[in-house]
PDB file of N, CA, C and O in Angstrom:
ATOM      1  N   MET A   1     -39.550  66.468 -14.095  1.00 44.00           N
ATOM      2  CA  MET A   1     -40.219  65.663 -15.874  1.00 44.00           C
ATOM      3  C   MET A   1     -41.861  65.254 -15.059  1.00 44.00           C
ATOM      4  O   MET A   1     -42.129  65.306 -14.172  1.00 44.00           O
ATOM      5  N   PRO A   2     -42.730  65.725 -16.159  1.00 49.00           N
ATOM      6  CA  PRO A   2     -44.119  65.241 -15.412  1.00 49.00           C
ATOM      7  C   PRO A   2     -44.631  63.799 -15.208  1.00 49.00           C
ATOM      8  O   PRO A   2     -43.815  63.152 -15.600  1.00 49.00           O
ATOM      9  N   PRO A   3     -45.746  63.507 -14.397  1.00 51.00           N
ATOM     10  CA  PRO A   3     -45.847  62.161 -13.911  1.00 51.00           C
ATOM     11  C   PRO A   3     -46.106  61.504 -15.323  1.00 51.00           C
ATOM     12  O   PRO A   3     -46.715  61.981 -16.176  1.00 51.00           O
ATOM     13  N   GLY A   4     -45.711  60.289 -15.759  1.00 50.00           N
ATOM     14  CA  GLY A   4     -45.880  59.556 -16.733  1.00 50.00           C
ATOM     15  C   GLY A   4     -44.801  59.642 -18.066  1.00 50.00           C
ATOM     16  O   GLY A   4     -44.732  59.121 -18.887  1.00 50.00           O
ATOM     17  N   GLY A   5     -43.917  60.567 -17.517  1.00 54.00           N
ATOM     18  CA  GLY A   5     -42.422  61.344 -18.665  1.00 54.00           C
ATOM     19  C   GLY A   5     -43.130  61.997 -19.767  1.00 54.00           C
ATOM     20  O   GLY A   5     -44.251  62.530 -19.591  1.00 54.00           O
ATOM     21  N   TRP A   6     -42.109  62.311 -20.429  1.00 51.00           N
ATOM     22  CA  TRP A   6     -42.573  63.567 -21.406  1.00 51.00           C
ATOM     23  C   TRP A   6     -42.645  62.348 -22.623  1.00 51.00           C
ATOM     24  O   TRP A   6     -42.429  61.590 -22.895  1.00 51.00           O
ATOM     25  N   ASN A   7     -43.698  62.647 -23.258  1.00 60.00           N
ATOM     26  CA  ASN A   7     -43.957  62.043 -24.592  1.00 60.00           C
ATOM     27  C   ASN A   7     -43.439  63.115 -25.987  1.00 60.00           C
ATOM     28  O   ASN A   7     -43.531  64.343 -25.835  1.00 60.00           O
ATOM     29  N   ASN A   8     -42.999  62.664 -27.022  1.00 67.00           N
ATOM     30  CA  ASN A   8     -43.095  63.654 -28.170  1.00 67.00           C
ATOM     31  C   ASN A   8     -44.104  64.508 -28.790  1.00 67.00           C
ATOM     32  O   ASN A   8     -43.794  65.676 -28.804  1.00 67.00           O
ATOM     33  N   ASP A   9     -45.267  64.280 -28.290  1.00 71.00           N
ATOM     34  CA  ASP A   9     -46.143  65.284 -28.694  1.00 71.00           C
ATOM     35  C   ASP A   9     -46.572  66.585 -27.788  1.00 71.00           C
ATOM     36  O   ASP A   9     -46.595  67.578 -28.267  1.00 71.00           O
ATOM     37  N   ALA A  10     -46.524  65.904 -26.610  1.00 72.00           N
ATOM     38  CA  ALA A  10     -46.522  67.169 -25.791  1.00 72.00           C
ATOM     39  C   ALA A  10     -44.959  68.384 -25.871  1.00 72.00           C
ATOM     40  O   ALA A  10     -44.971  69.356 -25.767  1.00 72.00           O
ATOM     41  N   ARG A  11     -43.951  67.563 -25.972  1.00 75.00           N
ATOM     42  CA  ARG A  11     -42.897  68.374 -26.348  1.00 75.00           C
ATOM     43  C   ARG A  11     -43.191  68.924 -27.567  1.00 75.00           C
ATOM     44  O   ARG A  11     -42.334  70.266 -27.311  1.00 75.00           O
ATOM     45  N   ASP A  12     -43.563  68.421 -28.345  1.00 80.00           N
ATOM     46  CA  ASP A  12     -43.573  69.452 -29.998  1.00 80.00           C
ATOM     47  C   ASP A  12     -44.663  70.377 -30.217  1.00 80.00           C
ATOM     48  O   ASP A  12     -44.834  71.154 -31.194  1.00 80.00           O
ATOM     49  N   GLU A  13     -45.603  70.302 -29.037  1.00 81.00           N
ATOM     50  CA  GLU A  13     -46.817  71.032 -29.226  1.00 81.00           C
ATOM     51  C   GLU A  13     -46.144  72.328 -29.596  1.00 81.00           C
ATOM     52  O   GLU A  13     -45.149  73.082 -28.652  1.00 81.00           O
ATOM     53  N   LEU A  14     -47.008  73.638 -29.829  1.00 82.00           N
ATOM     54  CA  LEU A  14     -47.013  74.853 -29.780  1.00 82.00           C
ATOM     55  C   LEU A  14     -47.827  75.614 -29.128  1.00 82.00           C
ATOM     56  O   LEU A  14     -48.991  75.388 -29.642  1.00 82.00           O
ATOM     57  N   GLN A  15     -47.728  76.408 -28.572  1.00 83.00           N
ATOM     58  CA  GLN A  15     -48.985  77.599 -27.991  1.00 83.00           C
ATOM     59  C   GLN A  15     -48.442  78.962 -28.467  1.00 83.00           C
ATOM     60  O   GLN A  15     -47.431  79.513 -28.092  1.00 83.00           O
ATOM     61  N   ALA A  16     -49.504  79.758 -29.518  1.00 84.00           N
ATOM     62  CA  ALA A  16     -49.277  81.250 -29.739  1.00 84.00           C
ATOM     63  C   ALA A  16     -50.019  81.927 -29.664  1.00 84.00           C
ATOM     64  O   ALA A  16     -51.248  81.472 -29.058  1.00 84.00           O
ATOM     65  N   GLN A  17     -49.612  83.370 -29.178  1.00 89.00           N
ATOM     66  CA  GLN A  17     -50.353  84.438 -29.038  1.00 89.00           C
ATOM     67  C   GLN A  17     -50.348  85.386 -30.318  1.00 89.00           C
ATOM     68  O   GLN A  17     -49.008  85.681 -30.491  1.00 89.00           O
ATOM     69  N   VAL A  18     -51.360  85.507 -31.000  1.00 89.00           N
ATOM     70  CA  VAL A  18     -51.424  86.716 -32.004  1.00 89.00           C
ATOM     71  C   VAL A  18     -51.996  87.755 -32.156  1.00 89.00           C
ATOM     72  O   VAL A  18     -53.036  87.715 -31.647  1.00 89.00           O
ATOM     73  N   TRP A  19     -51.460  88.683 -32.750  1.00 94.00           N
ATOM     74  CA  TRP A  19     -52.351  90.159 -32.725  1.00 94.00           C
ATOM     75  C   TRP A  19     -52.553  90.049 -34.399  1.00 94.00           C
ATOM     76  O   TRP A  19     -51.911  90.207 -35.145  1.00 94.00           O
ATOM     77  N   LEU A  20     -53.928  90.142 -34.470  1.00 95.00           N
ATOM     78  CA  LEU A  20     -54.369  90.389 -36.028  1.00 95.00           C
ATOM     79  C   LEU A  20     -55.087  91.834 -36.115  1.00 95.00           C
ATOM     80  O   LEU A  20     -55.429  92.414 -35.277  1.00 95.00           O
ATOM     81  N   SER A  21     -54.853  92.314 -37.450  1.00 97.00           N
ATOM     82  CA  SER A  21     -55.613  93.670 -37.982  1.00 97.00           C
ATOM     83  C   SER A  21     -57.066  93.561 -37.681  1.00 97.00           C
ATOM     84  O   SER A  21     -57.646  92.500 -37.766  1.00 97.00           O
ATOM     85  N   ALA A  22     -57.692  94.349 -37.630  1.00 97.00           N
ATOM     86  CA  ALA A  22     -58.829  94.792 -37.453  1.00 97.00           C
ATOM     87  C   ALA A  22     -59.551  93.893 -38.583  1.00 97.00           C
ATOM     88  O   ALA A  22     -60.780  92.937 -38.113  1.00 97.00           O
ATOM     89  N   GLU A  23     -59.305  94.122 -39.883  1.00 97.00           N
ATOM     90  CA  GLU A  23     -59.930  93.325 -40.933  1.00 97.00           C
ATOM     91  C   GLU A  23     -59.859  92.093 -40.995  1.00 97.00           C
ATOM     92  O   GLU A  23     -60.792  91.219 -41.171  1.00 97.00           O
ATOM     93  N   VAL A  24     -58.488  91.617 -40.657  1.00 96.00           N
ATOM     94  CA  VAL A  24     -58.615  89.967 -40.542  1.00 96.00           C
ATOM     95  C   VAL A  24     -59.121  89.564 -39.443  1.00 96.00           C
ATOM     96  O   VAL A  24     -59.876  88.502 -39.457  1.00 96.00           O
ATOM     97  N   SER A  25     -59.451  90.288 -38.278  1.00 96.00           N
ATOM     98  CA  SER A  25     -59.799  89.577 -37.227  1.00 96.00           C
ATOM     99  C   SER A  25     -61.331  89.653 -37.345  1.00 96.00           C
ATOM    100  O   SER A  25     -62.076  88.469 -37.108  1.00 96.00           O
ATOM    101  N   ARG A  26     -62.217  90.441 -38.088  1.00 96.00           N
ATOM    102  CA  ARG A  26     -63.461  90.392 -38.635  1.00 96.00           C
ATOM    103  C   ARG A  26     -63.897  88.997 -39.135  1.00 96.00           C
ATOM    104  O   ARG A  26     -64.473  88.507 -38.973  1.00 96.00           O
ATOM    105  N   ARG A  27     -62.613  89.404 -40.700  1.00 94.00           N
ATOM    106  CA  ARG A  27     -62.937  88.007 -41.317  1.00 94.00           C
ATOM    107  C   ARG A  27     -62.917  86.635 -40.562  1.00 94.00           C
ATOM    108  O   ARG A  27     -63.558  85.780 -40.800  1.00 94.00           O
ATOM    109  N   LEU A  28     -61.630  86.347 -39.658  1.00 94.00           N
ATOM    110  CA  LEU A  28     -61.870  85.586 -38.931  1.00 94.00           C
ATOM    111  C   LEU A  28     -62.781  85.241 -38.045  1.00 94.00           C
ATOM    112  O   LEU A  28     -63.777  83.708 -37.975  1.00 94.00           O
ATOM    113  N   ARG A  29     -63.326  85.983 -37.383  1.00 94.00           N
ATOM    114  CA  ARG A  29     -64.681  85.734 -36.574  1.00 94.00           C
ATOM    115  C   ARG A  29     -65.846  85.732 -37.191  1.00 94.00           C
ATOM    116  O   ARG A  29     -66.686  84.498 -36.739  1.00 94.00           O
ATOM    117  N   ASN A  30     -66.226  86.032 -38.691  1.00 94.00           N
ATOM    118  CA  ASN A  30     -67.214  85.710 -39.286  1.00 94.00           C
ATOM    119  C   ASN A  30     -67.225  84.165 -39.512  1.00 94.00           C
ATOM    120  O   ASN A  30     -68.254  83.542 -39.636  1.00 94.00           O
ATOM    121  N   ILE A  31     -65.778  83.684 -40.284  1.00 91.00           N
ATOM    122  CA  ILE A  31     -65.811  82.661 -40.673  1.00 91.00           C
ATOM    123  C   ILE A  31     -66.126  81.577 -39.270  1.00 91.00           C
ATOM    124  O   ILE A  31     -66.507  80.469 -39.690  1.00 91.00           O
ATOM    125  N   SER A  32     -65.494  82.083 -38.227  1.00 90.00           N
ATOM    126  CA  SER A  32     -65.830  81.151 -37.304  1.00 90.00           C
ATOM    127  C   SER A  32     -67.147  80.792 -36.862  1.00 90.00           C
ATOM    128  O   SER A  32     -67.484  79.672 -36.684  1.00 90.00           O
ATOM    129  N   ARG A  33     -67.921  81.989 -37.081  1.00 92.00           N
ATOM    130  CA  ARG A  33     -69.361  81.885 -37.019  1.00 92.00           C
ATOM    131  C   ARG A  33     -69.750  80.921 -37.686  1.00 92.00           C
ATOM    132  O   ARG A  33     -70.727  79.848 -37.230  1.00 92.00           O
ATOM    133  N   ALA A  34     -69.630  80.947 -38.749  1.00 90.00           N
ATOM    134  CA  ALA A  34     -69.962  80.261 -40.184  1.00 90.00           C
ATOM    135  C   ALA A  34     -69.858  78.821 -39.767  1.00 90.00           C
ATOM    136  O   ALA A  34     -70.869  77.803 -40.003  1.00 90.00           O
ATOM    137  N   THR A  35     -68.688  78.177 -39.524  1.00 87.00           N
ATOM    138  CA  THR A  35     -68.380  77.117 -39.234  1.00 87.00           C
ATOM    139  C   THR A  35     -68.484  76.464 -38.209  1.00 87.00           C
ATOM    140  O   THR A  35     -68.511  75.293 -38.014  1.00 87.00           O
ATOM    141  N   GLY A  36     -68.705  77.017 -36.879  1.00 87.00           N
ATOM    142  CA  GLY A  36     -69.166  76.698 -35.623  1.00 87.00           C
ATOM    143  C   GLY A  36     -67.700  76.641 -34.670  1.00 87.00           C
ATOM    144  O   GLY A  36     -68.020  76.116 -33.807  1.00 87.00           O
ATOM    145  N   LEU A  37     -66.710  76.758 -35.647  1.00 88.00           N
ATOM    146  CA  LEU A  37     -65.838  76.912 -34.822  1.00 88.00           C
ATOM    147  C   LEU A  37     -65.113  78.352 -33.855  1.00 88.00           C
ATOM    148  O   LEU A  37     -65.399  78.907 -34.431  1.00 88.00           O
ATOM    149  N   SER A  38     -64.296  77.685 -33.021  1.00 89.00           N
ATOM    150  CA  SER A  38     -63.734  79.071 -32.172  1.00 89.00           C
ATOM    151  C   SER A  38     -62.532  79.568 -33.032  1.00 89.00           C
ATOM    152  O   SER A  38     -62.110  78.919 -33.874  1.00 89.00           O
ATOM    153  N   ALA A  39     -62.471  80.748 -32.823  1.00 90.00           N
ATOM    154  CA  ALA A  39     -61.019  81.561 -33.941  1.00 90.00           C
ATOM    155  C   ALA A  39     -59.758  80.933 -33.554  1.00 90.00           C
ATOM    156  O   ALA A  39     -58.969  80.412 -34.662  1.00 90.00           O
ATOM    157  N   GLU A  40     -59.712  80.079 -32.299  1.00 89.00           N
ATOM    158  CA  GLU A  40     -58.643  79.440 -32.038  1.00 89.00           C
ATOM    159  C   GLU A  40     -58.322  78.107 -32.601  1.00 89.00           C
ATOM    160  O   GLU A  40     -57.643  77.621 -33.294  1.00 89.00           O
ATOM    161  N   GLN A  41     -59.382  77.722 -32.736  1.00 87.00           N
ATOM    162  CA  GLN A  41     -59.783  76.198 -33.499  1.00 87.00           C
ATOM    163  C   GLN A  41     -59.562  76.420 -34.981  1.00 87.00           C
ATOM    164  O   GLN A  41     -59.030  75.556 -35.602  1.00 87.00           O
ATOM    165  N   LEU A  42     -60.244  77.698 -35.565  1.00 89.00           N
ATOM    166  CA  LEU A  42     -59.815  77.716 -36.988  1.00 89.00           C
ATOM    167  C   LEU A  42     -58.596  77.813 -37.443  1.00 89.00           C
ATOM    168  O   LEU A  42     -58.308  77.422 -38.129  1.00 89.00           O
ATOM    169  N   LEU A  43     -57.905  78.911 -36.777  1.00 90.00           N
ATOM    170  CA  LEU A  43     -56.523  78.973 -36.942  1.00 90.00           C
ATOM    171  C   LEU A  43     -55.531  77.830 -36.650  1.00 90.00           C
ATOM    172  O   LEU A  43     -54.758  77.260 -37.456  1.00 90.00           O
ATOM    173  N   ALA A  44     -55.959  76.565 -36.096  1.00 87.00           N
ATOM    174  CA  ALA A  44     -55.379  75.236 -35.494  1.00 87.00           C
ATOM    175  C   ALA A  44     -55.558  74.546 -36.754  1.00 87.00           C
ATOM    176  O   ALA A  44     -54.826  73.698 -37.242  1.00 87.00           O
ATOM    177  N   HIS A  45     -56.913  74.497 -37.134  1.00 87.00           N
ATOM    178  CA  HIS A  45     -57.208  74.102 -38.610  1.00 87.00           C
ATOM    179  C   HIS A  45     -56.450  74.643 -39.838  1.00 87.00           C
ATOM    180  O   HIS A  45     -55.792  73.442 -40.695  1.00 87.00           O
ATOM    181  N   LEU A  46     -56.441  75.486 -39.979  1.00 89.00           N
ATOM    182  CA  LEU A  46     -55.374  76.405 -40.864  1.00 89.00           C
ATOM    183  C   LEU A  46     -53.950  76.139 -40.751  1.00 89.00           C
ATOM    184  O   LEU A  46     -53.138  75.554 -41.719  1.00 89.00           O
ATOM    185  N   ALA A  47     -53.719  76.070 -39.619  1.00 88.00           N
ATOM    186  CA  ALA A  47     -51.961  75.731 -39.317  1.00 88.00           C
ATOM    187  C   ALA A  47     -51.702  74.534 -39.965  1.00 88.00           C
ATOM    188  O   ALA A  47     -51.061  73.668 -40.185  1.00 88.00           O
ATOM    189  N   ASP A  48     -52.732  73.260 -39.537  1.00 86.00           N
ATOM    190  CA  ASP A  48     -52.776  71.969 -39.836  1.00 86.00           C
ATOM    191  C   ASP A  48     -52.676  71.750 -41.436  1.00 86.00           C
ATOM    192  O   ASP A  48     -52.120  70.771 -41.723  1.00 86.00           O
ATOM    193  N   GLN A  49     -53.450  72.595 -42.266  1.00 88.00           N
ATOM    194  CA  GLN A  49     -53.422  72.197 -43.617  1.00 88.00           C
ATOM    195  C   GLN A  49     -51.928  72.939 -44.130  1.00 88.00           C
ATOM    196  O   GLN A  49     -52.125  72.650 -45.507  1.00 88.00           O
ATOM    197  N   VAL A  50     -51.413  74.016 -43.442  1.00 92.00           N
ATOM    198  CA  VAL A  50     -50.805  74.963 -44.363  1.00 92.00           C
ATOM    199  C   VAL A  50     -49.469  73.627 -44.874  1.00 92.00           C
ATOM    200  O   VAL A  50     -49.072  72.848 -44.006  1.00 92.00           O
ATOM    201  N   ARG A  51     -48.917  74.531 -46.157  1.00 94.00           N
ATOM    202  CA  ARG A  51     -47.681  73.440 -46.736  1.00 94.00           C
ATOM    203  C   ARG A  51     -46.741  74.603 -47.295  1.00 94.00           C
ATOM    204  O   ARG A  51     -47.146  75.596 -47.998  1.00 94.00           O
ATOM    205  N   LEU A  52     -45.726  74.153 -47.089  1.00 95.00           N
ATOM    206  CA  LEU A  52     -44.373  75.066 -47.610  1.00 95.00           C
ATOM    207  C   LEU A  52     -43.933  74.133 -49.217  1.00 95.00           C
ATOM    208  O   LEU A  52     -43.682  72.950 -49.299  1.00 95.00           O
ATOM    209  N   ASN A  53     -44.387  74.779 -49.973  1.00 95.00           N
ATOM    210  CA  ASN A  53     -43.954  74.765 -51.577  1.00 95.00           C
ATOM    211  C   ASN A  53     -42.491  74.605 -51.911  1.00 95.00           C
ATOM    212  O   ASN A  53     -41.739  75.442 -51.010  1.00 95.00           O
ATOM    213  N   ASP A  54     -41.774  73.783 -52.601  1.00 97.00           N
ATOM    214  CA  ASP A  54     -40.609  74.048 -53.207  1.00 97.00           C
ATOM    215  C   ASP A  54     -39.964  75.487 -53.510  1.00 97.00           C
ATOM    216  O   ASP A  54     -38.861  75.837 -53.196  1.00 97.00           O
ATOM    217  N   ASP A  55     -40.854  76.484 -53.958  1.00 97.00           N
ATOM    218  CA  ASP A  55     -40.538  77.854 -54.125  1.00 97.00           C
ATOM    219  C   ASP A  55     -40.558  78.714 -53.149  1.00 97.00           C
ATOM    220  O   ASP A  55     -40.311  79.995 -53.261  1.00 97.00           O
ATOM    221  N   GLY A  56     -41.032  78.162 -51.914  1.00 96.00           N
ATOM    222  CA  GLY A  56     -41.057  78.509 -50.749  1.00 96.00           C
ATOM    223  C   GLY A  56     -42.243  79.460 -50.439  1.00 96.00           C
ATOM    224  O   GLY A  56     -42.405  80.392 -49.374  1.00 96.00           O
ATOM    225  N   THR A  57     -43.595  79.214 -51.292  1.00 96.00           N
ATOM    226  CA  THR A  57     -44.585  79.775 -50.891  1.00 96.00           C
ATOM    227  C   THR A  57     -45.501  79.537 -49.957  1.00 96.00           C
ATOM    228  O   THR A  57     -45.226  77.652 -49.651  1.00 96.00           O
ATOM    229  N   LEU A  58     -46.144  79.816 -49.212  1.00 94.00           N
ATOM    230  CA  LEU A  58     -47.347  78.771 -48.492  1.00 94.00           C
ATOM    231  C   LEU A  58     -48.872  78.664 -48.983  1.00 94.00           C
ATOM    232  O   LEU A  58     -48.873  79.016 -49.845  1.00 94.00           O
ATOM    233  N   THR A  59     -48.992  77.195 -48.761  1.00 93.00           N
ATOM    234  CA  THR A  59     -50.632  77.102 -49.343  1.00 93.00           C
ATOM    235  C   THR A  59     -51.023  76.240 -48.156  1.00 93.00           C
ATOM    236  O   THR A  59     -50.625  75.402 -47.704  1.00 93.00           O
ATOM    237  N   ALA A  60     -52.475  76.660 -48.417  1.00 88.00           N
ATOM    238  CA  ALA A  60     -53.589  75.966 -47.566  1.00 88.00           C
ATOM    239  C   ALA A  60     -54.899  75.778 -48.685  1.00 88.00           C
ATOM    240  O   ALA A  60     -55.400  76.748 -48.443  1.00 88.00           O
ATOM    241  N   GLY A  61     -55.033  74.976 -49.349  1.00 82.00           N
ATOM    242  CA  GLY A  61     -55.772  74.382 -50.049  1.00 82.00           C
ATOM    243  C   GLY A  61     -57.166  74.408 -49.583  1.00 82.00           C
ATOM    244  O   GLY A  61     -57.360  74.514 -48.252  1.00 82.00           O
ATOM    245  N   PRO A  62     -57.909  74.596 -50.169  1.00 83.00           N
ATOM    246  CA  PRO A  62     -59.662  74.559 -49.873  1.00 83.00           C
ATOM    247  C   PRO A  62     -59.424  72.983 -48.775  1.00 83.00           C
ATOM    248  O   PRO A  62     -59.489  71.915 -49.347  1.00 83.00           O
ATOM    249  N   PHE A  63     -60.442  73.274 -47.871  1.00 78.00           N
ATOM    250  CA  PHE A  63     -60.709  72.280 -47.049  1.00 78.00           C
ATOM    251  C   PHE A  63     -61.662  72.397 -45.851  1.00 78.00           C
ATOM    252  O   PHE A  63     -62.432  73.713 -45.880  1.00 78.00           O
ATOM    253  N   THR A  64     -62.666  71.131 -45.473  1.00 81.00           N
ATOM    254  CA  THR A  64     -63.446  71.012 -44.805  1.00 81.00           C
ATOM    255  C   THR A  64     -63.059  70.781 -43.265  1.00 81.00           C
ATOM    256  O   THR A  64     -62.928  69.637 -43.316  1.00 81.00           O
ATOM    257  N   PRO A  65     -63.073  71.678 -42.222  1.00 76.00           N
ATOM    258  CA  PRO A  65     -62.915  71.144 -41.068  1.00 76.00           C
ATOM    259  C   PRO A  65     -63.763  70.294 -40.509  1.00 76.00           C
ATOM    260  O   PRO A  65     -65.082  69.971 -40.643  1.00 76.00           O
ATOM    261  N   ASP A  66     -62.938  69.267 -39.897  1.00 71.00           N
ATOM    262  CA  ASP A  66     -64.001  68.003 -39.396  1.00 71.00           C
ATOM    263  C   ASP A  66     -63.959  68.500 -37.800  1.00 71.00           C
ATOM    264  O   ASP A  66     -63.677  68.438 -36.929  1.00 71.00           O
ATOM    265  N   LEU A  67     -65.647  69.103 -38.065  1.00 71.00           N
ATOM    266  CA  LEU A  67     -66.437  69.532 -36.459  1.00 71.00           C
ATOM    267  C   LEU A  67     -66.501  68.322 -35.633  1.00 71.00           C
ATOM    268  O   LEU A  67     -66.811  68.382 -34.335  1.00 71.00           O
ATOM    269  N   THR A  68     -66.271  66.890 -36.023  1.00 70.00           N
ATOM    270  CA  THR A  68     -66.472  65.846 -34.631  1.00 70.00           C
ATOM    271  C   THR A  68     -64.998  65.675 -34.347  1.00 70.00           C
ATOM    272  O   THR A  68     -65.129  64.709 -33.678  1.00 70.00           O
ATOM    273  N   SER A  69     -63.922  66.158 -34.815  1.00 64.00           N
ATOM    274  CA  SER A  69     -62.892  65.717 -34.406  1.00 64.00           C
ATOM    275  C   SER A  69     -62.456  65.996 -32.833  1.00 64.00           C
ATOM    276  O   SER A  69     -62.596  67.379 -32.507  1.00 64.00           O
ATOM    277  N   PRO A  70     -62.103  65.124 -32.457  1.00 55.00           N
ATOM    278  CA  PRO A  70     -61.523  65.618 -30.775  1.00 55.00           C
ATOM    279  C   PRO A  70     -60.771  66.640 -30.530  1.00 55.00           C
ATOM    280  O   PRO A  70     -60.859  67.568 -29.610  1.00 55.00           O
ATOM    281  N   ARG A  71     -59.899  67.146 -31.478  1.00 58.00           N
ATOM    282  CA  ARG A  71     -58.954  68.108 -31.886  1.00 58.00           C
ATOM    283  C   ARG A  71     -59.447  69.189 -31.661  1.00 58.00           C
ATOM    284  O   ARG A  71     -58.966  70.428 -31.090  1.00 58.00           O
ATOM    285  N   ASN A  72     -60.723  69.158 -32.041  1.00 54.00           N
ATOM    286  CA  ASN A  72     -61.434  70.807 -31.783  1.00 54.00           C
ATOM    287  C   ASN A  72     -61.670  71.262 -30.447  1.00 54.00           C
ATOM    288  O   ASN A  72     -62.048  72.248 -30.176  1.00 54.00           O
ATOM    289  N   TYR A  73     -61.646  70.088 -29.713  1.00 47.00           N
ATOM    290  CA  TYR A  73     -62.093  70.499 -28.081  1.00 47.00           C
ATOM    291  C   TYR A  73     -60.506  70.178 -27.336  1.00 47.00           C
ATOM    292  O   TYR A  73     -60.545  70.786 -26.021  1.00 47.00           O
ATOM    293  N   ASP A  74     -59.388  70.083 -27.908  1.00 54.00           N
ATOM    294  CA  ASP A  74     -58.289  70.366 -27.240  1.00 54.00           C
ATOM    295  C   ASP A  74     -57.371  71.860 -27.266  1.00 54.00           C
ATOM    296  O   ASP A  74     -56.211  71.937 -27.186  1.00 54.00           O
ATOM    297  N   ILE A  75     -58.187  72.610 -27.807  1.00 52.00           N
ATOM    298  CA  ILE A  75     -58.090  73.949 -28.343  1.00 52.00           C
ATOM    299  C   ILE A  75     -58.124  74.899 -26.589  1.00 52.00           C
ATOM    300  O   ILE A  75     -59.026  75.058 -26.332  1.00 52.00           O
ATOM    301  N   HIS A  76     -57.004  75.438 -26.252  1.00 49.00           N
ATOM    302  CA  HIS A  76     -57.083  76.599 -25.228  1.00 49.00           C
ATOM    303  C   HIS A  76     -56.729  77.685 -25.455  1.00 49.00           C
ATOM    304  O   HIS A  76     -55.317  77.660 -25.736  1.00 49.00           O
ATOM    305  N   PRO A  77     -57.301  78.587 -25.413  1.00 49.00           N
ATOM    306  CA  PRO A  77     -56.847  79.973 -25.702  1.00 49.00           C
ATOM    307  C   PRO A  77     -56.332  80.384 -24.585  1.00 49.00           C
ATOM    308  O   PRO A  77     -56.422  79.823 -23.596  1.00 49.00           O
ATOM    309  N   LEU A  78     -55.148  80.858 -24.784  1.00 48.00           N
ATOM    310  CA  LEU A  78     -54.405  81.759 -23.784  1.00 48.00           C
ATOM    311  C   LEU A  78     -54.985  82.158 -22.569  1.00 48.00           C
ATOM    312  O   LEU A  78     -55.650  82.742 -23.058  1.00 48.00           O
ATOM    313  N   GLY A  79     -54.562  81.886 -21.601  1.00 48.00           N
ATOM    314  CA  GLY A  79     -55.250  82.697 -20.175  1.00 48.00           C
ATOM    315  C   GLY A  79     -56.547  81.857 -19.912  1.00 48.00           C
ATOM    316  O   GLY A  79     -57.223  81.959 -18.849  1.00 48.00           O
ATOM    317  N   ARG A  80     -56.535  80.885 -20.740  1.00 46.00           N
ATOM    318  CA  ARG A  80     -58.087  80.059 -20.289  1.00 46.00           C
ATOM    319  C   ARG A  80     -57.755  78.627 -20.494  1.00 46.00           C
ATOM    320  O   ARG A  80     -56.414  78.034 -20.894  1.00 46.00           O
ATOM    321  N   SER A  81     -58.197  77.619 -19.856  1.00 43.00           N
ATOM    322  CA  SER A  81     -57.550  76.061 -19.499  1.00 43.00           C
ATOM    323  C   SER A  81     -59.052  75.477 -19.685  1.00 43.00           C
ATOM    324  O   SER A  81     -59.884  75.859 -19.593  1.00 43.00           O
TER     325      SER A  81
END
């Protein structure tokens, strides 16, 4: 057990490694540059916004990432800390 014990947030966190097609990767990098977010931060914001509808479809409606959120700085790409 880590010092201070386990908390629900740490236990529920997910770290993922994804491979995207070249087209999707280019789009993601362009959007990242335009928003000032890293690709990892942008994907985290999208994951935060996605919702599962009753019919099984996924939706991530229009949103503006909060660039002042401390969450933006908690993203660590795999292999980096």
